[in-house]
mmCIF file of C-alpha atoms in Angstrom:
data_model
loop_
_atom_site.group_PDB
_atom_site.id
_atom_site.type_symbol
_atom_site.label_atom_id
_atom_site.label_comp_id
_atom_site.label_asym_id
_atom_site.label_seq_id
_atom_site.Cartn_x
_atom_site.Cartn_y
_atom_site.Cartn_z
ATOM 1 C CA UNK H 1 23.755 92.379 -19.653
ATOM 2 C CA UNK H 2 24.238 93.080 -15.801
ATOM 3 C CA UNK H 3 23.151 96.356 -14.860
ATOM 4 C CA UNK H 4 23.536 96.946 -10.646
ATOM 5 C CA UNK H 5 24.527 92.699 -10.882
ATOM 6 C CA UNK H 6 21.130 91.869 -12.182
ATOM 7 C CA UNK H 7 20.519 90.635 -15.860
ATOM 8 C CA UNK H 8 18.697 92.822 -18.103
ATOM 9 C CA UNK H 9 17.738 93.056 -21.664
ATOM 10 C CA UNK H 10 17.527 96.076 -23.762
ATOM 11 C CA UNK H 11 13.969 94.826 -24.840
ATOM 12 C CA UNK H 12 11.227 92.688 -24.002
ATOM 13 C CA UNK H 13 7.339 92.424 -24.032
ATOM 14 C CA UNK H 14 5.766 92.216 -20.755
ATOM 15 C CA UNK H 15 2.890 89.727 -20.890
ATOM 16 C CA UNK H 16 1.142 91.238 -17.682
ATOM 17 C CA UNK H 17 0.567 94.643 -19.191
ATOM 18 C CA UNK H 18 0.668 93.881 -22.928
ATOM 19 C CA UNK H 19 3.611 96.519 -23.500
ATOM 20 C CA UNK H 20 6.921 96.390 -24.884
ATOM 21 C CA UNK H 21 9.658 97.788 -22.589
ATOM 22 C CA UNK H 22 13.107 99.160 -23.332
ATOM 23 C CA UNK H 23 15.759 100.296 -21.841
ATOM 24 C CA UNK H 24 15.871 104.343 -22.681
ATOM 25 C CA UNK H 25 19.375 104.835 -23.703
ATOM 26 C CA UNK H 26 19.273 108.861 -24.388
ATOM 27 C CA UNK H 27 19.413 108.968 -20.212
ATOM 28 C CA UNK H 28 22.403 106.655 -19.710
ATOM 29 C CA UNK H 29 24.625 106.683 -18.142
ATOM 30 C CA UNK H 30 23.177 109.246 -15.629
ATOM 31 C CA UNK H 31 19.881 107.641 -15.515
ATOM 32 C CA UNK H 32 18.100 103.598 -15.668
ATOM 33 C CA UNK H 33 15.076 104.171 -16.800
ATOM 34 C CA UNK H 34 12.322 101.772 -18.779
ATOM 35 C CA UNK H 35 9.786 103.004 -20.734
ATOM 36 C CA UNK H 36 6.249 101.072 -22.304
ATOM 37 C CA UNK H 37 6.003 101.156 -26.366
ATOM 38 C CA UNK H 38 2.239 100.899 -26.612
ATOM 39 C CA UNK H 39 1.568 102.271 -30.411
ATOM 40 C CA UNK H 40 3.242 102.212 -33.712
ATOM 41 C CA UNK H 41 3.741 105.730 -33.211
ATOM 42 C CA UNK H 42 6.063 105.671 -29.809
ATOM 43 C CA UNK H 43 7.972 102.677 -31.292
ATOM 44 C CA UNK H 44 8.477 104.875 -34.399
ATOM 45 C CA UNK H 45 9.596 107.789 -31.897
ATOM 46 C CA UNK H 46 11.652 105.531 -29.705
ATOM 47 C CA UNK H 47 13.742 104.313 -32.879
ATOM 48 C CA UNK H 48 14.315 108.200 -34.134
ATOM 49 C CA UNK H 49 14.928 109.749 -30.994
ATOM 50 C CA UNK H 50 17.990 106.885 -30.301
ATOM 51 C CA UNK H 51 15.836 105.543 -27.386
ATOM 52 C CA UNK H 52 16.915 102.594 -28.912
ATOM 53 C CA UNK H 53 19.625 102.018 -31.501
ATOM 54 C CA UNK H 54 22.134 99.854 -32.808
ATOM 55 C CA UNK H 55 21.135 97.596 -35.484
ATOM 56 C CA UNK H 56 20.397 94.271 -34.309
ATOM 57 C CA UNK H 57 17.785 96.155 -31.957
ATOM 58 C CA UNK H 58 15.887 98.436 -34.072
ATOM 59 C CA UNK H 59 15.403 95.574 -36.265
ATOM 60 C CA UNK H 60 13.881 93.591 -32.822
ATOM 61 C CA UNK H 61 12.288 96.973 -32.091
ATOM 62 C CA UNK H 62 10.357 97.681 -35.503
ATOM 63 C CA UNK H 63 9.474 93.897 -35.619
ATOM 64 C CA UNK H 64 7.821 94.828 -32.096
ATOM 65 C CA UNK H 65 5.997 97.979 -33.743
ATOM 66 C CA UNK H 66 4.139 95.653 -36.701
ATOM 67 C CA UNK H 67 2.742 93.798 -33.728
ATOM 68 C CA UNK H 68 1.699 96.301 -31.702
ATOM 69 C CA UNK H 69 0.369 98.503 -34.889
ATOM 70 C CA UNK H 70 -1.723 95.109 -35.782
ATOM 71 C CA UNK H 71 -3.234 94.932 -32.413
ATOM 72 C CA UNK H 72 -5.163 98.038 -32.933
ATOM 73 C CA UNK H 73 -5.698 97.430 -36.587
ATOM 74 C CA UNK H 74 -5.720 94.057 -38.620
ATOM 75 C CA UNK H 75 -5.078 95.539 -41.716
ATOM 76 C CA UNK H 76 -2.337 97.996 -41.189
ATOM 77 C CA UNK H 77 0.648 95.439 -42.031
ATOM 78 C CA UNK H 78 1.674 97.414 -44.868
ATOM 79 C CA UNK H 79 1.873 100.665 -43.952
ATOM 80 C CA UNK H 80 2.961 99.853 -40.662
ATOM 81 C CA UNK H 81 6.262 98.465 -42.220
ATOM 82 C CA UNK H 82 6.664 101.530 -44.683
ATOM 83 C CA UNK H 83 6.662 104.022 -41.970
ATOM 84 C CA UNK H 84 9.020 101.925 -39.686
ATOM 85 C CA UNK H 85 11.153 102.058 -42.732
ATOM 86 C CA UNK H 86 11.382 105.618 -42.786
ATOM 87 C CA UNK H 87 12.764 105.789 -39.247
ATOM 88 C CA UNK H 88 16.607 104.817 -39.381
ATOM 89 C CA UNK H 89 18.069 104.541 -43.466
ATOM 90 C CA UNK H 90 21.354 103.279 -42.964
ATOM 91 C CA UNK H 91 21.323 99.696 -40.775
ATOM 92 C CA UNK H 92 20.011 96.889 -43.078
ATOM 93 C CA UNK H 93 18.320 95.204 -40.293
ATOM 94 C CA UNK H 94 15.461 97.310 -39.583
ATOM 95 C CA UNK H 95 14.507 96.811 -43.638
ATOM 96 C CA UNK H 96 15.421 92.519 -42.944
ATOM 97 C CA UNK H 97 13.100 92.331 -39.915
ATOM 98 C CA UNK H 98 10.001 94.148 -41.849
ATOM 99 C CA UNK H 99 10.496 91.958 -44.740
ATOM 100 C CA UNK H 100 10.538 88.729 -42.544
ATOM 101 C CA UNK H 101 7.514 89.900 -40.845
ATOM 102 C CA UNK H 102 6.049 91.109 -43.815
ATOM 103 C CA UNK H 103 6.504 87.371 -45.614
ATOM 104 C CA UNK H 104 5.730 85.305 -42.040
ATOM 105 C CA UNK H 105 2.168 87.381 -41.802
ATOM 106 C CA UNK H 106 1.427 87.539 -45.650
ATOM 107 C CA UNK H 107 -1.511 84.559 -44.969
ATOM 108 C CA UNK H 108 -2.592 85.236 -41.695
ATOM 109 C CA UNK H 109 -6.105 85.984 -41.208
ATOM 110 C CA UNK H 110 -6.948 89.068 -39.340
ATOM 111 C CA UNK H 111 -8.424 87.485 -37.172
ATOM 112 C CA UNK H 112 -5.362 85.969 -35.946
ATOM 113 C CA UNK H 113 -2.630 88.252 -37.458
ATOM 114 C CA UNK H 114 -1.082 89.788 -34.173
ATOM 115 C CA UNK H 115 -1.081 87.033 -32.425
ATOM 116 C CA UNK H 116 1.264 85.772 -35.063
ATOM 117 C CA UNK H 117 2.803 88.129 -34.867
ATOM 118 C CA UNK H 118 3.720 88.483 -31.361
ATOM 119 C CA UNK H 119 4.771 85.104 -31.830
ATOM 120 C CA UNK H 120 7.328 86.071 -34.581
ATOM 121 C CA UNK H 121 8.527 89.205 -32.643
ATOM 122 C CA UNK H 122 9.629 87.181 -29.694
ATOM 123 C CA UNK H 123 10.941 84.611 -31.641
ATOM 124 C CA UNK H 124 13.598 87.061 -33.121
ATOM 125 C CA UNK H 125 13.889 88.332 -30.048
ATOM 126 C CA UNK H 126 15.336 84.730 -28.710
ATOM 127 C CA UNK H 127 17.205 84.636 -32.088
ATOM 128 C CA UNK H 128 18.986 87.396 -31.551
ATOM 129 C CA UNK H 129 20.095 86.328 -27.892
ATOM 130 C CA UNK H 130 21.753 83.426 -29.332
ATOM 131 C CA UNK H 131 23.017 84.902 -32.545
ATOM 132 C CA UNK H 132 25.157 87.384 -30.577
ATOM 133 C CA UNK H 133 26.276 85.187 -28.038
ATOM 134 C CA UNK H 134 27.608 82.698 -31.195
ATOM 135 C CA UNK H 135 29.372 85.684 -31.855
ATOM 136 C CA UNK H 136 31.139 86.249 -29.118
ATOM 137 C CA UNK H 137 31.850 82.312 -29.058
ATOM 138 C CA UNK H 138 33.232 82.399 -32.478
ATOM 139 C CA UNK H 139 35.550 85.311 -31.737
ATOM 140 C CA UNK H 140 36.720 84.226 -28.709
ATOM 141 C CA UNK H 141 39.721 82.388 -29.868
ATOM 142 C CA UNK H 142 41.004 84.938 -31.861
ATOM 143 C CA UNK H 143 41.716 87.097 -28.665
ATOM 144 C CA UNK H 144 42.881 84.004 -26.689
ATOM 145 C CA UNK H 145 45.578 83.185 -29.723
ATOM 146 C CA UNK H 146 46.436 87.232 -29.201
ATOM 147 C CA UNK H 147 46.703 86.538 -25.606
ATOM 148 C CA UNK H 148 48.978 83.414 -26.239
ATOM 149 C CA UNK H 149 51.281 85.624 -27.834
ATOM 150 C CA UNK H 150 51.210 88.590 -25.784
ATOM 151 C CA UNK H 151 51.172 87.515 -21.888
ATOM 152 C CA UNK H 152 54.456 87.200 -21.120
ATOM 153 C CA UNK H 153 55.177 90.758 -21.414
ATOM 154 C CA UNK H 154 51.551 92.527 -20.765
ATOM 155 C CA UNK H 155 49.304 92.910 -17.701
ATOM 156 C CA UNK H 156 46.065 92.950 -20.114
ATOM 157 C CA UNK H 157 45.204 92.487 -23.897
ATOM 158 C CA UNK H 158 44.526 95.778 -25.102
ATOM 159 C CA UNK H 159 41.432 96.187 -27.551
ATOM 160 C CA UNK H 160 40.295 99.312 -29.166
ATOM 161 C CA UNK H 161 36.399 99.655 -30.210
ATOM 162 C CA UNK H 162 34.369 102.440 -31.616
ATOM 163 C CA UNK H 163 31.016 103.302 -30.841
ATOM 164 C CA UNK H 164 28.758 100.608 -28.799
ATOM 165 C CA UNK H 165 28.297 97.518 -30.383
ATOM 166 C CA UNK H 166 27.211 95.769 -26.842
ATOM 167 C CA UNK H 167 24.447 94.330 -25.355
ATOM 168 C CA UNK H 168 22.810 97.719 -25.626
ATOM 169 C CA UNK H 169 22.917 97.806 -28.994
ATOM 170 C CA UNK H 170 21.309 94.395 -29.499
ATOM 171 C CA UNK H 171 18.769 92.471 -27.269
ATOM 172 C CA UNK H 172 21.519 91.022 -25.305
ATOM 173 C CA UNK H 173 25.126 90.471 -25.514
ATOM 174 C CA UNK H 174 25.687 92.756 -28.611
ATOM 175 C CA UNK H 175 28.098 91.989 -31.587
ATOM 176 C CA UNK H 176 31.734 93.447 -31.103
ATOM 177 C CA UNK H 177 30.995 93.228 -27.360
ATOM 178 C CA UNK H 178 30.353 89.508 -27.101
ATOM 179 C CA UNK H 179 33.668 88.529 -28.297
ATOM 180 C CA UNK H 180 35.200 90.716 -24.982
ATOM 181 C CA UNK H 181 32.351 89.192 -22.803
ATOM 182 C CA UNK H 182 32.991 85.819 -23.553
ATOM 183 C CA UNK H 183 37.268 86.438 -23.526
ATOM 184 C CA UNK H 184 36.552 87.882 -20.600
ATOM 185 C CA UNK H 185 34.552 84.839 -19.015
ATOM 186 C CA UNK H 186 37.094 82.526 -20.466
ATOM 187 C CA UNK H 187 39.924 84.037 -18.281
ATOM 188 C CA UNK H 188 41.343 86.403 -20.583
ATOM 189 C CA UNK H 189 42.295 90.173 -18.532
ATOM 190 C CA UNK H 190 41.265 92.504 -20.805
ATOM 191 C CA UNK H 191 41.401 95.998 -21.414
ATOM 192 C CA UNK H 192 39.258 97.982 -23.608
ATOM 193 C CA UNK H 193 40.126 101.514 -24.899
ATOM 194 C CA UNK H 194 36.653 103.011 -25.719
ATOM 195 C CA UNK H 195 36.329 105.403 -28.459
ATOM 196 C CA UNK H 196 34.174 108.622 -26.995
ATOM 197 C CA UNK H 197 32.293 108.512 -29.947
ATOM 198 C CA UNK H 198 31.337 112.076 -30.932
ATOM 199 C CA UNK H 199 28.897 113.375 -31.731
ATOM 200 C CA UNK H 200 26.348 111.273 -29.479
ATOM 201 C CA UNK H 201 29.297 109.871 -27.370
ATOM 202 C CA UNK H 202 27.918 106.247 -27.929
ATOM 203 C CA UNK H 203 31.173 104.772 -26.214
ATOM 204 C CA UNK H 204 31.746 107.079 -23.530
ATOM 205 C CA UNK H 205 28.009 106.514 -22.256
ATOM 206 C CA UNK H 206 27.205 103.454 -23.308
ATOM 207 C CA UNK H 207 29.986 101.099 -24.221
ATOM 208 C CA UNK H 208 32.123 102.345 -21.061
ATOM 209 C CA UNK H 209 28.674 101.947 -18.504
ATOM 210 C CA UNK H 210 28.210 98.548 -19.859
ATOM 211 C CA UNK H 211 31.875 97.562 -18.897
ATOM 212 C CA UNK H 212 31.682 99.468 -15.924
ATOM 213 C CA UNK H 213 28.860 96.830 -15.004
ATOM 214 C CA UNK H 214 30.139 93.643 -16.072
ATOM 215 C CA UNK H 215 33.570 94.983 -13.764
ATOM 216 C CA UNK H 216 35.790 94.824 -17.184
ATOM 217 C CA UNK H 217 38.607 96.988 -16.978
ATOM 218 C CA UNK H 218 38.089 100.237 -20.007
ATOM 219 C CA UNK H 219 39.719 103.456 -20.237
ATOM 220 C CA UNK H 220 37.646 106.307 -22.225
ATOM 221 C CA UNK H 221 39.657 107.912 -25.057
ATOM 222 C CA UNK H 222 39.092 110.957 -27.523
ATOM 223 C CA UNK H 223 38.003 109.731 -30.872
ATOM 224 C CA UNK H 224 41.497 111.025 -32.420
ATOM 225 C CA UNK H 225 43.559 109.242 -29.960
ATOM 226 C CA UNK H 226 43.607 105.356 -31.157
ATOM 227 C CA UNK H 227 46.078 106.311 -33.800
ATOM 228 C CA UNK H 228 49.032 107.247 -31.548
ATOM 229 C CA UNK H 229 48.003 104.267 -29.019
ATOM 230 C CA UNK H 230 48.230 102.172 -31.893
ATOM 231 C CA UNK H 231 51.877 103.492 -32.769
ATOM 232 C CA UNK H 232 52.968 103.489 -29.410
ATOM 233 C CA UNK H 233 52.027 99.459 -29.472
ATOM 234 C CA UNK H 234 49.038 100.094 -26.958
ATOM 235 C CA UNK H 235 46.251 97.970 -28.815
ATOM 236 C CA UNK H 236 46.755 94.560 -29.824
ATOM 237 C CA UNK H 237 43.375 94.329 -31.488
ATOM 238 C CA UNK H 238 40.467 96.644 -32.904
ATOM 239 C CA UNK H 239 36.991 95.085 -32.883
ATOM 240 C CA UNK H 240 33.604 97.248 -34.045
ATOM 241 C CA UNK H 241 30.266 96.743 -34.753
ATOM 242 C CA UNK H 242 28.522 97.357 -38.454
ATOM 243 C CA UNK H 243 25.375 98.502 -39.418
ATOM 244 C CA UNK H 244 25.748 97.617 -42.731
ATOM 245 C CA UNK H 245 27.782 94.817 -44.693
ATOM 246 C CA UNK H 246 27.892 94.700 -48.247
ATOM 247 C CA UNK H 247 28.683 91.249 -50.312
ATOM 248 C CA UNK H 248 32.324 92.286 -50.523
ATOM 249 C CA UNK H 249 32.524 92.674 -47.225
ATOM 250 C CA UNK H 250 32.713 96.569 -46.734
ATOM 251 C CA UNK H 251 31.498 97.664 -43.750
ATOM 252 C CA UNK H 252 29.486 100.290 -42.730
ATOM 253 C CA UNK H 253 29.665 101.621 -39.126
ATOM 254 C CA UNK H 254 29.420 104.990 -36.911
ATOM 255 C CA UNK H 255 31.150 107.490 -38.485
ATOM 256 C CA UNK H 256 35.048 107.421 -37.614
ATOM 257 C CA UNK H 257 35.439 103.726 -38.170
ATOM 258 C CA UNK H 258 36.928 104.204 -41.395
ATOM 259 C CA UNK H 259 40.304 106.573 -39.658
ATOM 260 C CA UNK H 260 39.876 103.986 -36.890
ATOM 261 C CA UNK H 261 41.091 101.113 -40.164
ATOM 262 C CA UNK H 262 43.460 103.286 -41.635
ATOM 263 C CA UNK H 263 45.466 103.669 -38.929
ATOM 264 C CA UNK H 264 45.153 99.520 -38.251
ATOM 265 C CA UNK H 265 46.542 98.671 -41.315
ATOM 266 C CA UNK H 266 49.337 101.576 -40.953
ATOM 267 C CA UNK H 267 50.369 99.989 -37.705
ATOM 268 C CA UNK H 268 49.801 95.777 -38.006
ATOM 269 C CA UNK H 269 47.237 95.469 -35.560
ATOM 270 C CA UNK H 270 44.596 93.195 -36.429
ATOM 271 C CA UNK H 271 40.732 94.999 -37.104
ATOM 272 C CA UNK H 272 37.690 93.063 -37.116
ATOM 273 C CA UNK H 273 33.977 93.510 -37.455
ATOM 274 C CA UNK H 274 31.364 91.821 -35.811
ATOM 275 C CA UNK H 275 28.077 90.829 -37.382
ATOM 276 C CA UNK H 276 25.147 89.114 -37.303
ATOM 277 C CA UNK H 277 24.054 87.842 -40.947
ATOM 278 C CA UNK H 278 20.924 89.924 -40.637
ATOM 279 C CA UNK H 279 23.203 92.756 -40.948
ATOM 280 C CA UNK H 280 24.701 91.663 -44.838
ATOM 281 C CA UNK H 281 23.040 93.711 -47.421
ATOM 282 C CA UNK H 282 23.256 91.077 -50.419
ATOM 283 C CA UNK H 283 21.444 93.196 -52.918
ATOM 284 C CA UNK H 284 23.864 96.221 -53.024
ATOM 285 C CA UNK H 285 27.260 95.924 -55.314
ATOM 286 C CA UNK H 286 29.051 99.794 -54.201
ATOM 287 C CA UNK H 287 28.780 101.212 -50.790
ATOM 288 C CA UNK H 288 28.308 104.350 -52.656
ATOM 289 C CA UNK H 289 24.876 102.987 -52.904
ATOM 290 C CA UNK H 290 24.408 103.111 -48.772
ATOM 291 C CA UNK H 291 22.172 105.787 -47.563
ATOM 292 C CA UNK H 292 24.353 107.824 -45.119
ATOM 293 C CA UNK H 293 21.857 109.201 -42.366
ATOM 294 C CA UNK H 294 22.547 112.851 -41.833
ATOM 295 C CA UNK H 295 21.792 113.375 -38.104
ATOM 296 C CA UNK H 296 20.289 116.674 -36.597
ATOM 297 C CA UNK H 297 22.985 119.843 -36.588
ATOM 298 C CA UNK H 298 22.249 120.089 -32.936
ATOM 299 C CA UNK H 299 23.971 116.900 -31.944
ATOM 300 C CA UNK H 300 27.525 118.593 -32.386
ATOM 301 C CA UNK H 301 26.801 121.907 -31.466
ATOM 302 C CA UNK H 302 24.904 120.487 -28.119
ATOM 303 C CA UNK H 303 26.439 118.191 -25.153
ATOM 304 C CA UNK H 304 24.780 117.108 -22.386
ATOM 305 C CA UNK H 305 26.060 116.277 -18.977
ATOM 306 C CA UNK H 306 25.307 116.879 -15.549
ATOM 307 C CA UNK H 307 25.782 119.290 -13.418
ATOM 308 C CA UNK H 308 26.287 120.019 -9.641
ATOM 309 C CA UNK H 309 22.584 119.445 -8.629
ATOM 310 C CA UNK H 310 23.041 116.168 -10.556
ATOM 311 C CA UNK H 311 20.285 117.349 -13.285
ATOM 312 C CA UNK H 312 20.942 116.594 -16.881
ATOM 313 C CA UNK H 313 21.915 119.805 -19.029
ATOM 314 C CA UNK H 314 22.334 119.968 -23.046
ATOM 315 C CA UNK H 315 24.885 123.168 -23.566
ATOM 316 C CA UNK H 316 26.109 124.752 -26.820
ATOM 317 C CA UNK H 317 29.610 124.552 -27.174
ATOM 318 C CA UNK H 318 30.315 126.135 -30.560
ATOM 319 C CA UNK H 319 29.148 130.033 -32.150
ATOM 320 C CA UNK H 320 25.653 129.849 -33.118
ATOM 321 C CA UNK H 321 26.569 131.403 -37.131
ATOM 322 C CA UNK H 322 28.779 127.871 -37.322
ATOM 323 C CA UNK H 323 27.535 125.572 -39.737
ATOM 324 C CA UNK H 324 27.814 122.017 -38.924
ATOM 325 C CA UNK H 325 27.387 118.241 -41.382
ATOM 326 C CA UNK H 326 25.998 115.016 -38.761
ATOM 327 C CA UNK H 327 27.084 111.964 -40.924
ATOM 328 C CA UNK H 328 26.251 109.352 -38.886
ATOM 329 C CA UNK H 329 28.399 106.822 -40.396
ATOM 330 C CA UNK H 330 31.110 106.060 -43.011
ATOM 331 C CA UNK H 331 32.578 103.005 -44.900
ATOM 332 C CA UNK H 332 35.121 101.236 -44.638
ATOM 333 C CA UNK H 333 36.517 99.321 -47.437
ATOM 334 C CA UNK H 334 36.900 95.242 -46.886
ATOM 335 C CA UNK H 335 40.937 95.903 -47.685
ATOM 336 C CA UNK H 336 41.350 97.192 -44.380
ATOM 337 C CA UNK H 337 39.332 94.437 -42.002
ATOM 338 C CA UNK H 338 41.369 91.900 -41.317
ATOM 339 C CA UNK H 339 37.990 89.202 -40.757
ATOM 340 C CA UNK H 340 34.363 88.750 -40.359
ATOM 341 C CA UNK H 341 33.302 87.830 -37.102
ATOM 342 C CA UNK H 342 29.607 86.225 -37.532
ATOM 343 C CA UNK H 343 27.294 83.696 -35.694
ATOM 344 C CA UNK H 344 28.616 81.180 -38.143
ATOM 345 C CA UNK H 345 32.160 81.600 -37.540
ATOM 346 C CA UNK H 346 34.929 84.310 -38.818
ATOM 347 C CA UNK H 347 35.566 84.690 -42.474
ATOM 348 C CA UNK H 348 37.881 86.857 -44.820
ATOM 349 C CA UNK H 349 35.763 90.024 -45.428
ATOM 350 C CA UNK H 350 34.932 89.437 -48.987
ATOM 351 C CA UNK H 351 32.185 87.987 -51.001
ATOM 352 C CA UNK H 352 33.822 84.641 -51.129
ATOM 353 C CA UNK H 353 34.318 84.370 -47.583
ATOM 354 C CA UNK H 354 30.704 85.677 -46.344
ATOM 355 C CA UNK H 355 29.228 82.935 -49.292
ATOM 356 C CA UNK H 356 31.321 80.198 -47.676
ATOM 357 C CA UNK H 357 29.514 80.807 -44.839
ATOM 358 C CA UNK H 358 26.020 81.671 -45.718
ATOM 359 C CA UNK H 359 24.954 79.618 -48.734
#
């Protein structure tokens, strides 16, 4: 991603001071800052406290932790996966990148073990780079065909997404976000109508700074106002993010997704999902059987912002005796997405479609 016109990644390890670095996303958009992960323990921290987040990166990100848990111990390979495990329960990617580490390390020798895997970590790392950007390749077309269709009476091609599913929330390029990047590098004007994203305002601080920097033209939105946009023939296309897809291809996502589809389908505009295929959960039949993460009260009854000495402020804006429910994220069923954007190519969203493309 650009950030001030130079490239940056939302992770890396920095071989000159044996760290791994991040971008700390709780300060943006008010604030660049990078922060070392030394020890198991800050990478564990970084993940819970949304330093980092978005699937395809805390799956890079706890990868990162088993190696840097290994370098001060050998033998901690186990129970430096089960507490990464316990940091984030609902994206399937954090519990796909233990399990590959856990299987790539099984014979190392201690001798040798985090070396390994530093090896392994990086090498997701680069996988992840060019899974997204296959992404964004593969889904491409579908908003040039839209464009086709659409240019002789539009100035832009109007896309409504929800949450961030950019470069932000992945090493580089992101998932919904690649397929706008690379329309957007293949001459298609675009427009994106970014979802606020309450309660952490994902989209209004993240999705809308990373536009902001790659000069794409975006226009911020309450979360409850893509249904009337939608009526009023404003979006031509919907395109999120998941943390979560099942075999049948339901999706799970941030919370509001699900309204986000409903009012799609109630108004013929097309509504994909973008994926990479660590995020398919093969072993789970219901989404019923997801584990919803139930976020800290304070997130809703809290903003932060900043105020006219340019210091960031968190503020209460509701009565303290209100009782509040954080679900961080809902479902939405595969009936409502009209196809599976993956590094593989786009597919119906249903088992038959996600088999025909990963056998």
């Amino acid at each position: 991603m650009k950030i001030a016109g130079e490239h940056v990644q939302s992770i890396w390890y920095d071989l000159n001071c044996d760290s791994v670095k991040i971008i700390d996303q709780t300060l943006l958009p008010h604030e660049f800052a990078i922060v070392e992960l030394n020890t198991l323990s800050e990478v564990c921290d970084a993940i819970c406290g949304m330093k980092v987040r978005g699937a395809p990166l805390i799956g890079v990100t706890a990868a990162y932790g088993v190696y840097l848990s290994l370098r001060e111990d050998p033998d901690s390979l186990q129970q430096a996966c089960s507490k990464l495990l316990e940091t984030r329960p609902t994206a399937i990617n954090l519990k796909w990148a233990l399990e590959r580490m856990k299987e790539d390390l099984s014979q190392a020798r201690s001798i040798d073990i985090a070396d390994k895997a530093l090896e392994q970590c990086q090498l997701i790392e680069k996988e992840d780079i060019l899974i997204c950007e296959s992404i964004g390749e593969a889904g491409a077309p579908i908003l040039q065909e839209l464009w086709e269709s659409r240019k002789n009476s539009q100035r832009y091609l109007n896309i409504l997404t929800h949450c961030n599913a950019g470069a932000l929330a992945a090493v580089d390029w992101g998932t919904a976000m690649s397929v706008i990047y690379k329309a957007s590098d293949h001459g298609i004007p675009v427009h994106v109508w970014v979802d606020e994203t309450r309660p952490r305002n994902q989209g209004a601080n993240l999705t809308s700074y990373e536009l902001n920097e790659e000069g794409i033209s975006n226009t911020v939105i309450t979360d409850n106002a893509g249904g009337i946009l939608m009526q009023r023939g404003e979006v031509d296309m919907c395109i999120v993010g998941t943390d979560r897809t099942l075999s049948n291809g339901d999706v799970c996502n941030k919370i509001g997704t699900y309204l986000k589809a409903l009012s799609a389908k109630d108004n013929n505009v097309p509504f994909y999902v973008a994926l990479p295929s660590s995020t398919i959960d093969w072993s789970i039949k219901d989404h019923k059987q997801i584990p919803i993460e139930e976020r800290n009260s304070e997130e809703l009854s809290h903003v932060e912002g900043v105020d006219e000495n340019n210091e960031i402020k968190k503020v209460r804006i509701y009565p303290k005796k209100s009782k509040s429910l954080n679900l961080a994220f809902d479902v939405t069923p595969a009936k409502l997405v009209t196809g599976l954007i993956t590094e593989k190519g786009v597919c119906e969203a249903s088992e038959k479609g996600l088999k025909g493309l990963f056998k």
